[in-house]
Amino acid sequence: MSLPVSAAAIAADIRARRRSAVAVAEAALAAIAAGDPALNAFTHIDRDRALRSAAAVDAAIAAGGDPGPLAGVPFAVKNLFDLEGVTTLAGSKIEVGQPAATRDAFLVRRLLAAGAVPMGALNMDEYAYGFTTENAHYGPAHNPHDLARMAGGSSGGSAAAVAGGLVPITLGSDTNGSIRVPSAMCGIFGIKPTYGRLSRTGSYLFAASFDHLGPFARTLEDLALTYDALQGPDPEDPAQTPTPFAPVSGLAGIEGLRIAVATGHFGRNAHPEALAAVGVFAQALGATATIDLPLAAAGRAAAFLITMAEGGNLHFPDLVARPQDFDPATRDRFLAGTLLPALWLQQAQRVRAAWRAQALAAFEHVDCFLTPTLPCVAPLIGQASMVVDGETLPTRPMLGVFTQPISCIGLPAMAVPLARPDGMPLSVQLVAAPWREDILFRVAQALVAAGVAAAPEVTA
Amino acid sequence: MPNPFNPAAYAEAAAALIGLPLSPAHLPGVAANLGVAAQMAAIVMAVPLTPADEAAPVFVPARPPA
């Protein structure tokens, strides 16, 4: 039996007893066994737990109960989420040998409560510090559309597993773009909700003042279904802002929404095809307005510095005691992050507030703005530099050029894939005001309905 | 005029200040990353701020009683 395409279809089949959760879990395990050697998306496959969880779903249905909206849907999580009984690696070698987690992360518990079935843990950049998932310890994650290319990062395994059809939904984290960048490279939907929307309890943090968690899916319907299941109050997360449950499943209609294309920083720094994707979406939406956000580049720079400093401070004991055990790519950034002048950091924190004020003022005139998610299609694995606007630049930091300003100030943002019959995936970032994820889902639904947004089929 | 920025020399001096042993093998990578950080710092330092521009994080002593 092959794995059905969507989470919604799987849950509908299982709730209607057209197939069993155990049969779906076995199909997912078979898909992972067949597909993962090429993708290197999984770092841990938990067959026993998957089958045990699936059997519990089937038992609940047999007893006349409803296991929830994600009944029997296989999922997997970036390996910085705690899974009970498994050591949380956060992409590192240093954490190997640490005690296993004694409790699932909050968002894992939410998915389990909705009936979903956990398959295991996924590859990532070490300690989430990267946009490429070229992990020196566990190997690179490969892009399902072209195995020679990056899956993106830091949640590369989360995007590759979904795009490659191993599981319909996954979870990842996004500090500077780590959900949106791999979603874009692999041509799927991913949402970074408002900072403070979803609990982070039980995840290995990176730069806490920017850390967000969120879902990945091949369809907008699945993304909404998953996001709705993830919402819930958690007094244990000091960064969560208590908000009422705000479901997005089934939202549609963009009447009255003011949609604009971001210019300035967001209209340069990119290859023409990335900018052209924004034009396709703008045309489909009838969006002719533009918006300039002059502090976006400064916001990106502020996020860059604060991230370095927070990460460097977090890992300082290991940087002193065992620097040789870090991934070389992340180690040197963390080391440099311990050495930044306080003057820069405090300025960055004040610029962050000024950028937030500018963006919030802009939302008095627009409800949603569009940017490219990435400056380019997925680069080749190992590609150290890229040419943008005639300038040769290091690939890694450039990949966050459009996502980093947005997470800097906690705005909700969604990576939406351009429907494309061939070629590597392209993606557009939708951005809304804080707590307006509903607007992102409405605009994305309009793009899907217009036939311009969809996850491209993997043909490789 | 201040001296031109020498990332490797700065890294060694600052690492000594905070008690961070810095392997010579790691120094070039650290210096390169400090160079990128300096470019980012130039952008944030060029933003004109006033004394009214408070930093982003606001300290909260505790959540107020419900």
Short mmCIF file of C-alpha atoms in Angstrom, two decimals:
data_model
loop_
_atom_site.label_atom_id
_atom_site.label_comp_id
_atom_site.label_asym_id
_atom_site.label_seq_id
_atom_site.Cartn_x
_atom_site.Cartn_y
_atom_site.Cartn_z
CA MET A 1 0.00 0.00 0.00
CA SER A 2 1.42 3.39 -0.92
CA LEU A 3 1.14 6.32 1.44
CA PRO A 4 -1.82 8.62 0.64
CA VAL A 5 -0.92 12.12 -0.43
CA SER A 6 -2.31 14.22 2.36
CA ALA A 7 -2.78 14.17 6.12
CA ALA A 8 -6.41 15.17 5.66
CA ALA A 9 -7.03 12.18 3.38
CA ILE A 10 -5.29 9.79 5.76
CA ALA A 11 -7.25 11.01 8.79
CA ALA A 12 -10.54 10.86 6.84
CA ASP A 13 -9.84 7.29 5.73
CA ILE A 14 -8.89 6.14 9.20
CA ARG A 15 -11.82 7.82 10.94
CA ALA A 16 -14.15 6.25 8.38
CA ARG A 17 -12.45 2.84 8.95
CA ARG A 18 -11.47 2.59 5.29
CA ARG A 19 -7.96 1.77 6.43
CA SER A 20 -6.26 1.18 9.75
CA ALA A 21 -3.72 3.44 11.43
CA VAL A 22 -1.37 0.46 11.72
CA ALA A 23 -1.54 -0.12 7.96
CA VAL A 24 -0.77 3.57 7.35
CA ALA A 25 2.13 3.50 9.82
CA GLU A 26 3.53 0.42 8.08
CA ALA A 27 3.21 2.18 4.72
CA ALA A 28 5.02 5.23 6.10
CA LEU A 29 7.78 3.05 7.55
CA ALA A 30 8.14 1.40 4.14
CA ALA A 31 8.24 4.80 2.41
CA ILE A 32 10.94 5.94 4.83
CA ALA A 33 12.95 2.76 4.37
CA ALA A 34 12.77 3.14 0.60
CA GLY A 35 13.23 6.90 0.30
CA ASP A 36 15.37 8.03 3.18
CA PRO A 37 18.72 6.57 2.14
CA ALA A 38 18.77 9.07 -0.75
CA LEU A 39 17.41 12.03 1.24
CA ASN A 40 19.11 11.54 4.63
CA ALA A 41 16.15 13.28 6.24
CA PHE A 42 15.77 10.98 9.26
CA THR A 43 18.30 10.60 12.07
CA HIS A 44 16.06 8.34 14.17
CA ILE A 45 13.26 6.01 13.08
CA ASP A 46 11.14 4.67 15.93
CA ARG A 47 9.30 1.72 14.43
CA ASP A 48 8.08 0.33 17.75
CA ARG A 49 6.62 3.58 18.95
CA ALA A 50 5.01 4.26 15.56
CA LEU A 51 3.25 0.91 15.51
CA ARG A 52 2.29 1.17 19.18
CA SER A 53 0.79 4.65 18.68
CA ALA A 54 -1.03 3.54 15.54
CA ALA A 55 -2.47 0.51 17.33
CA ALA A 56 -3.77 2.84 20.07
CA VAL A 57 -5.53 4.94 17.42
CA ASP A 58 -7.11 1.84 15.91
CA ALA A 59 -8.19 0.66 19.37
CA ALA A 60 -9.81 4.02 20.12
CA ILE A 61 -11.77 3.85 16.86
CA ALA A 62 -12.78 0.24 17.50
CA ALA A 63 -14.09 1.36 20.91
CA GLY A 64 -16.25 3.99 19.23
CA GLY A 65 -14.02 6.94 20.17
CA ASP A 66 -12.61 9.72 18.01
CA PRO A 67 -8.81 9.89 18.18
CA GLY A 68 -8.81 13.41 16.74
CA PRO A 69 -8.45 15.40 13.52
CA LEU A 70 -5.02 13.89 12.75
CA ALA A 71 -6.10 10.31 13.46
CA GLY A 72 -3.35 7.98 12.34
CA VAL A 73 -1.40 10.66 10.44
CA PRO A 74 2.33 9.87 10.45
CA PHE A 75 4.59 12.76 11.45
CA ALA A 76 8.23 13.37 12.36
CA VAL A 77 10.07 16.18 14.12
CA LYS A 78 13.36 18.02 13.78
CA ASN A 79 15.71 16.37 16.22
CA LEU A 80 15.68 19.34 18.58
CA PHE A 81 12.19 18.34 19.77
CA ASP A 82 12.12 16.06 22.79
CA LEU A 83 10.76 12.60 22.09
CA GLU A 84 10.27 10.52 25.21
CA GLY A 85 12.95 7.86 25.47
CA VAL A 86 15.21 9.44 22.83
CA THR A 87 18.22 11.70 23.38
CA THR A 88 17.60 15.14 21.87
CA LEU A 89 20.59 15.73 19.59
CA ALA A 90 19.84 19.17 18.11
CA GLY A 91 22.03 18.07 15.22
CA SER A 92 25.09 17.74 17.42
CA LYS A 93 27.60 15.10 18.41
CA ILE A 94 28.06 16.80 21.79
CA GLU A 95 24.59 15.79 23.00
CA VAL A 96 25.13 12.10 22.13
CA GLY A 97 25.22 10.22 25.42
CA GLN A 98 23.07 12.76 27.25
CA PRO A 99 20.11 11.19 29.05
CA ALA A 100 17.06 10.45 26.94
CA ALA A 101 14.16 12.88 27.16
CA THR A 102 11.66 11.87 29.83
CA ARG A 103 8.71 13.63 28.23
CA ASP A 104 7.64 14.61 24.73
CA ALA A 105 7.92 18.25 23.69
CA PHE A 106 4.70 20.23 24.14
CA LEU A 107 3.97 20.36 20.40
CA VAL A 108 4.59 16.63 20.04
CA ARG A 109 2.06 16.08 22.83
CA ARG A 110 -0.40 18.29 20.94
CA LEU A 111 -0.06 16.20 17.79
CA LEU A 112 -0.41 12.97 19.74
CA ALA A 113 -3.55 14.35 21.37
CA ALA A 114 -4.91 14.97 17.86
CA GLY A 115 -4.28 11.32 16.97
CA ALA A 116 -1.06 11.69 14.95
CA VAL A 117 1.55 8.92 14.94
CA PRO A 118 5.25 9.74 15.58
CA MET A 119 7.76 8.14 13.20
CA GLY A 120 11.01 9.62 14.47
CA ALA A 121 13.45 12.53 14.36
CA LEU A 122 14.89 14.55 11.49
CA ASN A 123 18.21 15.95 10.34
CA MET A 124 19.17 19.60 10.89
CA ASP A 125 22.07 22.01 11.05
CA GLU A 126 23.98 21.62 14.28
CA TYR A 127 22.16 23.50 17.07
CA ALA A 128 19.96 25.01 14.32
CA TYR A 129 22.71 27.44 13.31
CA GLY A 130 22.56 27.31 9.51
CA PHE A 131 20.40 27.46 6.39
CA THR A 132 21.77 24.37 4.60
CA THR A 133 21.61 21.17 6.71
CA GLU A 134 25.10 20.28 5.56
CA ASN A 135 25.65 18.59 8.89
CA ALA A 136 29.25 17.45 9.39
CA HIS A 137 28.24 14.70 11.84
CA TYR A 138 25.18 13.19 10.17
CA GLY A 139 25.69 14.18 6.55
CA PRO A 140 23.72 16.61 4.39
CA ALA A 141 19.98 16.38 3.82
CA HIS A 142 19.29 16.11 0.08
CA ASN A 143 16.65 17.97 -1.88
CA PRO A 144 14.02 15.53 -3.24
CA HIS A 145 13.79 17.59 -6.45
CA ASP A 146 17.52 17.23 -7.15
CA LEU A 147 19.62 15.10 -4.83
CA ALA A 148 22.73 17.14 -5.64
CA ARG A 149 21.09 20.21 -4.13
CA MET A 150 20.52 21.38 -0.57
CA ALA A 151 17.26 20.73 1.25
CA GLY A 152 17.84 24.00 3.10
CA GLY A 153 18.06 24.51 6.81
CA SER A 154 18.20 24.45 9.54
CA SER A 155 15.08 22.25 9.42
CA GLY A 156 16.29 20.48 6.26
CA GLY A 157 15.16 17.01 7.26
CA SER A 158 11.68 18.35 8.08
CA ALA A 159 11.27 19.76 4.55
CA ALA A 160 12.93 16.89 2.69
CA ALA A 161 10.81 14.27 4.48
CA VAL A 162 7.59 16.02 3.49
CA ALA A 163 8.57 16.95 -0.07
CA GLY A 164 9.95 13.45 -0.61
CA GLY A 165 6.67 11.83 0.47
CA LEU A 166 8.06 10.05 3.54
CA VAL A 167 5.50 11.63 5.89
CA PRO A 168 2.75 14.18 5.18
CA ILE A 169 3.57 16.57 8.04
CA THR A 170 6.61 17.51 10.13
CA LEU A 171 7.65 20.04 12.74
CA GLY A 172 10.66 22.33 12.73
CA SER A 173 12.02 25.49 14.27
CA ASP A 174 12.67 28.92 12.78
CA THR A 175 15.03 31.43 14.39
CA ASN A 176 16.07 33.34 11.28
CA GLY A 177 14.32 31.40 8.52
CA SER A 178 14.81 27.75 9.40
CA ILE A 179 11.23 26.73 8.55
CA ARG A 180 10.75 29.07 5.58
CA VAL A 181 14.14 28.49 3.87
CA PRO A 182 13.91 24.68 3.63
CA SER A 183 10.19 24.87 2.77
CA ALA A 184 11.15 27.12 -0.15
CA MET A 185 14.03 24.96 -1.33
CA CYS A 186 11.91 21.81 -1.26
CA GLY A 187 8.76 23.43 -2.67
CA ILE A 188 6.31 22.88 0.20
CA PHE A 189 4.23 24.99 2.59
CA GLY A 190 5.73 26.05 5.92
CA ILE A 191 4.57 28.55 8.50
CA LYS A 192 6.49 30.42 11.15
CA PRO A 193 3.74 31.71 13.42
CA THR A 194 3.88 34.91 15.47
CA TYR A 195 6.62 34.89 18.11
CA GLY A 196 4.99 33.58 21.28
CA ARG A 197 2.07 31.82 19.53
CA LEU A 198 3.17 28.18 19.93
CA SER A 199 4.86 26.74 23.00
CA ARG A 200 8.52 25.81 22.75
CA THR A 201 8.65 23.66 25.89
CA GLY A 202 10.72 20.55 25.31
CA SER A 203 12.70 21.88 22.37
CA TYR A 204 16.42 22.66 22.33
CA LEU A 205 16.57 26.43 21.98
CA PHE A 206 19.14 28.32 19.91
CA ALA A 207 18.61 32.09 20.20
CA ALA A 208 15.64 32.23 22.55
CA SER A 209 14.49 35.74 21.74
CA PHE A 210 13.95 34.68 18.10
CA ASP A 211 13.08 30.98 18.41
CA HIS A 212 9.77 29.93 16.85
CA LEU A 213 8.35 26.45 16.15
CA GLY A 214 5.96 25.47 13.37
CA PRO A 215 4.73 22.90 10.85
CA PHE A 216 5.51 21.82 7.26
CA ALA A 217 3.10 20.22 4.77
CA ARG A 218 2.63 19.56 1.05
CA THR A 219 -0.85 21.09 1.01
CA LEU A 220 -2.26 24.23 2.58
CA GLU A 221 -5.13 22.19 4.04
CA ASP A 222 -2.66 19.96 5.89
CA LEU A 223 -0.67 22.96 7.10
CA ALA A 224 -3.84 24.48 8.56
CA LEU A 225 -4.95 21.20 10.11
CA THR A 226 -1.56 20.79 11.79
CA TYR A 227 -1.24 24.41 12.89
CA ASP A 228 -4.68 24.25 14.48
CA ALA A 229 -3.71 21.10 16.39
CA LEU A 230 -0.53 22.77 17.68
CA GLN A 231 -2.23 25.75 19.27
CA GLY A 232 -2.71 25.61 23.02
CA PRO A 233 -1.68 27.35 26.22
CA ASP A 234 1.46 26.21 28.01
CA PRO A 235 2.33 27.96 31.28
CA GLU A 236 5.79 26.37 31.13
CA ASP A 237 6.95 28.48 28.15
CA PRO A 238 7.88 31.95 29.41
CA ALA A 239 7.87 33.31 25.84
CA GLN A 240 4.34 32.21 24.99
CA THR A 241 1.74 34.96 24.93
CA PRO A 242 -1.65 33.67 26.07
CA THR A 243 -4.01 34.03 23.10
CA PRO A 244 -7.41 32.52 22.34
CA PHE A 245 -7.52 29.49 20.04
CA ALA A 246 -7.66 30.94 16.52
CA PRO A 247 -8.35 28.13 14.03
CA VAL A 248 -7.39 28.66 10.39
CA SER A 249 -8.73 25.49 8.75
CA GLY A 250 -11.19 26.31 6.00
CA LEU A 251 -10.48 30.04 5.93
CA ALA A 252 -10.90 31.59 2.49
CA GLY A 253 -11.63 34.92 0.87
CA ILE A 254 -9.42 37.95 0.47
CA GLU A 255 -12.15 40.58 0.05
CA GLY A 256 -11.09 43.76 1.76
CA LEU A 257 -7.51 42.66 2.36
CA ARG A 258 -4.84 45.18 1.37
CA ILE A 259 -2.02 43.18 -0.19
CA ALA A 260 1.27 44.75 -1.30
CA VAL A 261 4.60 43.72 -2.76
CA ALA A 262 7.59 44.68 -0.60
CA THR A 263 10.24 46.66 -2.45
CA GLY A 264 13.63 48.04 -1.37
CA HIS A 265 15.57 45.32 0.48
CA PHE A 266 13.00 42.75 -0.70
CA GLY A 267 13.11 43.86 -4.33
CA ARG A 268 16.84 43.36 -4.80
CA ASN A 269 19.39 40.85 -3.41
CA ALA A 270 17.76 38.11 -5.50
CA HIS A 271 17.89 36.27 -8.80
CA PRO A 272 15.30 37.44 -11.34
CA GLU A 273 13.33 34.16 -11.15
CA ALA A 274 12.85 34.58 -7.39
CA LEU A 275 11.47 38.09 -7.91
CA ALA A 276 9.35 36.89 -10.84
CA ALA A 277 7.58 34.39 -8.55
CA VAL A 278 6.44 37.32 -6.40
CA GLY A 279 5.09 38.96 -9.56
CA VAL A 280 3.07 35.87 -10.45
CA PHE A 281 1.43 35.83 -7.02
CA ALA A 282 0.84 39.59 -7.00
CA GLN A 283 -0.91 39.36 -10.35
CA ALA A 284 -3.08 36.47 -9.21
CA LEU A 285 -4.08 38.48 -6.14
CA GLY A 286 -4.62 41.69 -8.06
CA ALA A 287 -2.07 43.32 -5.77
CA THR A 288 -0.69 46.44 -7.38
CA ALA A 289 0.43 48.34 -4.29
CA THR A 290 4.02 48.29 -3.09
CA ILE A 291 5.47 48.88 0.32
CA ASP A 292 8.96 50.01 1.22
CA LEU A 293 10.35 49.08 4.62
CA PRO A 294 13.61 51.00 4.91
CA LEU A 295 14.75 49.38 8.17
CA ALA A 296 14.43 45.79 6.91
CA ALA A 297 18.13 45.45 6.10
CA ALA A 298 19.08 46.88 9.50
CA GLY A 299 16.63 44.48 11.14
CA ARG A 300 18.32 41.61 9.37
CA ALA A 301 21.74 42.79 10.58
CA ALA A 302 20.41 43.17 14.13
CA ALA A 303 19.05 39.61 14.06
CA PHE A 304 22.36 38.35 12.74
CA LEU A 305 24.32 39.87 15.64
CA ILE A 306 21.85 39.00 18.41
CA THR A 307 21.63 35.41 17.16
CA MET A 308 25.41 35.06 17.15
CA ALA A 309 25.68 36.45 20.68
CA GLU A 310 22.81 34.42 22.16
CA GLY A 311 24.06 31.23 20.53
CA GLY A 312 27.65 31.85 21.57
CA ASN A 313 26.61 32.49 25.15
CA LEU A 314 24.37 29.39 25.23
CA HIS A 315 27.17 27.08 24.11
CA PHE A 316 30.05 28.81 25.90
CA PRO A 317 30.83 25.95 28.33
CA ASP A 318 31.22 23.47 25.43
CA LEU A 319 33.12 26.02 23.33
CA VAL A 320 35.65 26.20 26.17
CA ALA A 321 35.75 22.50 27.01
CA ARG A 322 35.35 20.71 23.67
CA PRO A 323 35.39 23.03 20.65
CA GLN A 324 36.70 20.22 18.46
CA ASP A 325 33.41 18.33 18.88
CA PHE A 326 31.32 21.02 17.14
CA ASP A 327 30.52 21.01 13.45
CA PRO A 328 33.28 23.27 12.06
CA ALA A 329 30.70 25.43 10.25
CA THR A 330 28.78 26.28 13.39
CA ARG A 331 31.72 26.25 15.80
CA ASP A 332 33.48 29.24 14.30
CA ARG A 333 30.24 31.25 14.26
CA PHE A 334 29.50 30.39 17.90
CA LEU A 335 33.09 31.22 18.90
CA ALA A 336 32.90 34.58 17.12
CA GLY A 337 29.52 35.15 18.80
CA THR A 338 31.12 35.04 22.25
CA LEU A 339 33.43 37.88 21.29
CA LEU A 340 31.06 40.59 20.01
CA PRO A 341 31.30 44.05 21.57
CA ALA A 342 28.40 44.89 23.90
CA LEU A 343 28.03 48.18 22.05
CA TRP A 344 26.92 46.33 18.90
CA LEU A 345 24.47 44.11 20.78
CA GLN A 346 22.72 46.92 22.58
CA GLN A 347 22.50 48.89 19.34
CA ALA A 348 21.07 45.80 17.64
CA GLN A 349 18.40 45.51 20.36
CA ARG A 350 17.42 49.16 19.91
CA VAL A 351 17.39 48.82 16.11
CA ARG A 352 15.18 45.75 16.52
CA ALA A 353 12.64 47.88 18.39
CA ALA A 354 12.84 50.67 15.81
CA TRP A 355 12.31 48.15 12.99
CA ARG A 356 9.33 46.67 14.84
CA ALA A 357 7.81 50.16 15.18
CA GLN A 358 8.28 50.80 11.47
CA ALA A 359 6.70 47.49 10.48
CA LEU A 360 3.74 47.92 12.83
CA ALA A 361 3.12 51.37 11.36
CA ALA A 362 3.17 49.85 7.88
CA PHE A 363 0.44 47.40 8.88
CA GLU A 364 -1.91 50.36 9.30
CA HIS A 365 -1.86 50.54 5.48
CA VAL A 366 -1.44 46.91 4.39
CA ASP A 367 -2.68 43.60 5.77
CA CYS A 368 -0.19 41.33 4.03
CA PHE A 369 2.96 41.83 2.02
CA LEU A 370 4.84 39.55 -0.36
CA THR A 371 8.58 38.97 -0.62
CA PRO A 372 10.66 36.21 -2.19
CA THR A 373 11.31 33.55 0.46
CA LEU A 374 14.78 32.93 -0.94
CA PRO A 375 17.07 34.87 -3.28
CA CYS A 376 17.53 31.79 -5.49
CA VAL A 377 16.58 28.16 -6.03
CA ALA A 378 18.26 25.55 -3.84
CA PRO A 379 22.04 25.78 -4.30
CA LEU A 380 24.18 22.72 -4.86
CA ILE A 381 25.36 20.97 -1.71
CA GLY A 382 28.75 22.44 -0.88
CA GLN A 383 28.24 25.57 -2.95
CA ALA A 384 30.18 28.20 -0.99
CA SER A 385 29.32 31.33 -2.93
CA MET A 386 26.64 32.75 -5.18
CA VAL A 387 26.38 35.75 -7.50
CA VAL A 388 23.60 38.24 -6.73
CA ASP A 389 23.25 41.65 -8.37
CA GLY A 390 26.67 41.12 -9.94
CA GLU A 391 28.36 40.55 -6.58
CA THR A 392 29.88 37.26 -5.42
CA LEU A 393 28.64 36.56 -1.89
CA PRO A 394 28.92 33.67 0.60
CA THR A 395 25.93 31.36 0.10
CA ARG A 396 25.07 30.56 3.70
CA PRO A 397 24.26 34.00 5.12
CA MET A 398 22.59 35.09 1.84
CA LEU A 399 19.95 32.38 2.18
CA GLY A 400 18.37 34.25 5.11
CA VAL A 401 18.33 37.66 3.51
CA PHE A 402 14.52 37.83 3.24
CA THR A 403 13.45 35.67 6.16
CA GLN A 404 15.76 37.08 8.83
CA PRO A 405 14.22 40.58 8.99
CA ILE A 406 10.78 39.04 9.56
CA SER A 407 11.65 36.65 12.41
CA CYS A 408 13.69 39.49 13.97
CA ILE A 409 10.42 41.13 14.95
CA GLY A 410 8.29 38.02 15.32
CA LEU A 411 5.88 38.60 12.42
CA PRO A 412 3.93 35.56 11.20
CA ALA A 413 5.14 34.43 7.79
CA MET A 414 4.38 31.57 5.42
CA ALA A 415 6.51 30.09 2.64
CA VAL A 416 4.20 29.34 -0.31
CA PRO A 417 5.48 27.28 -3.25
CA LEU A 418 4.94 28.43 -6.82
CA ALA A 419 3.05 25.85 -8.88
CA ARG A 420 5.63 24.85 -11.46
CA PRO A 421 5.63 21.88 -13.81
CA ASP A 422 9.43 21.69 -14.04
CA GLY A 423 12.55 23.33 -12.73
CA MET A 424 13.58 23.69 -9.10
CA PRO A 425 10.99 25.03 -6.64
CA LEU A 426 10.47 28.77 -6.13
CA SER A 427 8.69 30.26 -3.15
CA VAL A 428 7.07 33.47 -1.97
CA GLN A 429 6.97 34.63 1.63
CA LEU A 430 3.63 36.02 2.85
CA VAL A 431 3.94 38.29 5.89
CA ALA A 432 1.18 39.67 8.13
CA ALA A 433 0.89 41.66 11.34
CA PRO A 434 1.45 39.89 14.66
CA TRP A 435 -1.31 37.38 15.55
CA ARG A 436 -2.79 37.52 12.01
CA GLU A 437 -1.90 34.03 10.81
CA ASP A 438 -5.52 33.93 9.62
CA ILE A 439 -4.63 36.47 6.92
CA LEU A 440 -1.70 34.33 5.73
CA PHE A 441 -3.99 31.33 5.33
CA ARG A 442 -6.66 33.37 3.51
CA VAL A 443 -4.15 34.81 1.04
CA ALA A 444 -2.48 31.44 0.51
CA GLN A 445 -5.88 29.84 -0.10
CA ALA A 446 -6.59 32.44 -2.79
CA LEU A 447 -3.27 31.57 -4.45
CA VAL A 448 -4.05 27.84 -4.33
CA ALA A 449 -7.54 28.45 -5.71
CA ALA A 450 -6.07 30.54 -8.54
CA GLY A 451 -3.83 27.62 -9.47
CA VAL A 452 -0.55 29.48 -8.96
CA ALA A 453 0.45 27.95 -5.60
CA ALA A 454 1.05 24.25 -5.06
CA ALA A 455 3.85 21.93 -4.04
CA PRO A 456 5.54 20.78 -7.27
CA GLU A 457 5.54 17.02 -7.83
CA VAL A 458 8.85 15.31 -7.17
CA THR A 459 9.92 13.72 -10.42
CA ALA A 460 13.60 13.05 -9.67
CA MET B 1 41.53 57.74 13.17
CA PRO B 2 41.18 54.38 14.92
CA ASN B 3 43.46 51.58 13.82
CA PRO B 4 42.10 49.37 11.04
CA PHE B 5 40.19 46.36 12.43
CA ASN B 6 42.32 43.22 12.70
CA PRO B 7 39.84 40.41 13.39
CA ALA B 8 42.45 37.79 14.37
CA ALA B 9 44.21 40.08 16.83
CA TYR B 10 40.87 41.17 18.28
CA ALA B 11 39.69 37.55 18.60
CA GLU B 12 42.80 36.53 20.53
CA ALA B 13 42.65 39.51 22.87
CA ALA B 14 38.89 39.24 23.51
CA ALA B 15 39.10 35.46 23.98
CA ALA B 16 41.74 35.98 26.67
CA LEU B 17 39.43 38.46 28.42
CA ILE B 18 36.55 35.95 28.67
CA GLY B 19 38.69 32.87 29.37
CA LEU B 20 38.06 31.19 26.02
CA PRO B 21 40.94 29.04 24.77
CA LEU B 22 41.14 29.69 21.03
CA SER B 23 42.92 27.03 18.99
CA PRO B 24 45.13 28.43 16.22
CA ALA B 25 43.31 26.03 13.88
CA HIS B 26 39.99 27.76 14.65
CA LEU B 27 41.31 31.30 14.44
CA PRO B 28 40.90 31.90 10.69
CA GLY B 29 37.23 30.81 10.78
CA VAL B 30 36.56 32.92 13.85
CA ALA B 31 38.24 35.93 12.25
CA ALA B 32 36.20 35.48 9.07
CA ASN B 33 32.97 35.36 11.07
CA LEU B 34 33.98 38.44 13.05
CA GLY B 35 34.52 40.15 9.71
CA VAL B 36 30.94 39.33 8.65
CA ALA B 37 29.69 40.47 12.06
CA ALA B 38 31.56 43.75 11.62
CA GLN B 39 29.76 44.31 8.31
CA MET B 40 26.41 43.69 10.02
CA ALA B 41 27.44 45.95 12.91
CA ALA B 42 28.24 48.75 10.47
CA ILE B 43 24.64 48.55 9.24
CA VAL B 44 23.08 48.69 12.72
CA MET B 45 25.48 51.36 13.96
CA ALA B 46 24.50 53.56 11.01
CA VAL B 47 20.83 53.61 12.05
CA PRO B 48 20.11 56.98 13.65
CA LEU B 49 18.56 56.39 17.07
CA THR B 50 17.38 58.84 19.73
CA PRO B 51 17.43 58.49 23.51
CA ALA B 52 13.75 57.51 23.19
CA ASP B 53 14.66 54.37 21.21
CA GLU B 54 14.42 51.74 23.93
CA ALA B 55 15.85 48.23 23.42
CA ALA B 56 13.48 45.51 22.24
CA PRO B 57 13.30 43.16 25.26
CA VAL B 58 11.20 44.59 28.09
CA PHE B 59 11.92 43.13 31.49
CA VAL B 60 8.80 41.82 33.24
CA PRO B 61 9.23 41.09 36.96
CA ALA B 62 6.42 38.50 36.87
CA ARG B 63 3.13 37.99 35.13
CA PRO B 64 0.57 40.17 36.89
CA PRO B 65 -1.98 38.22 38.94
CA ALA B 66 -4.90 37.17 36.75
#
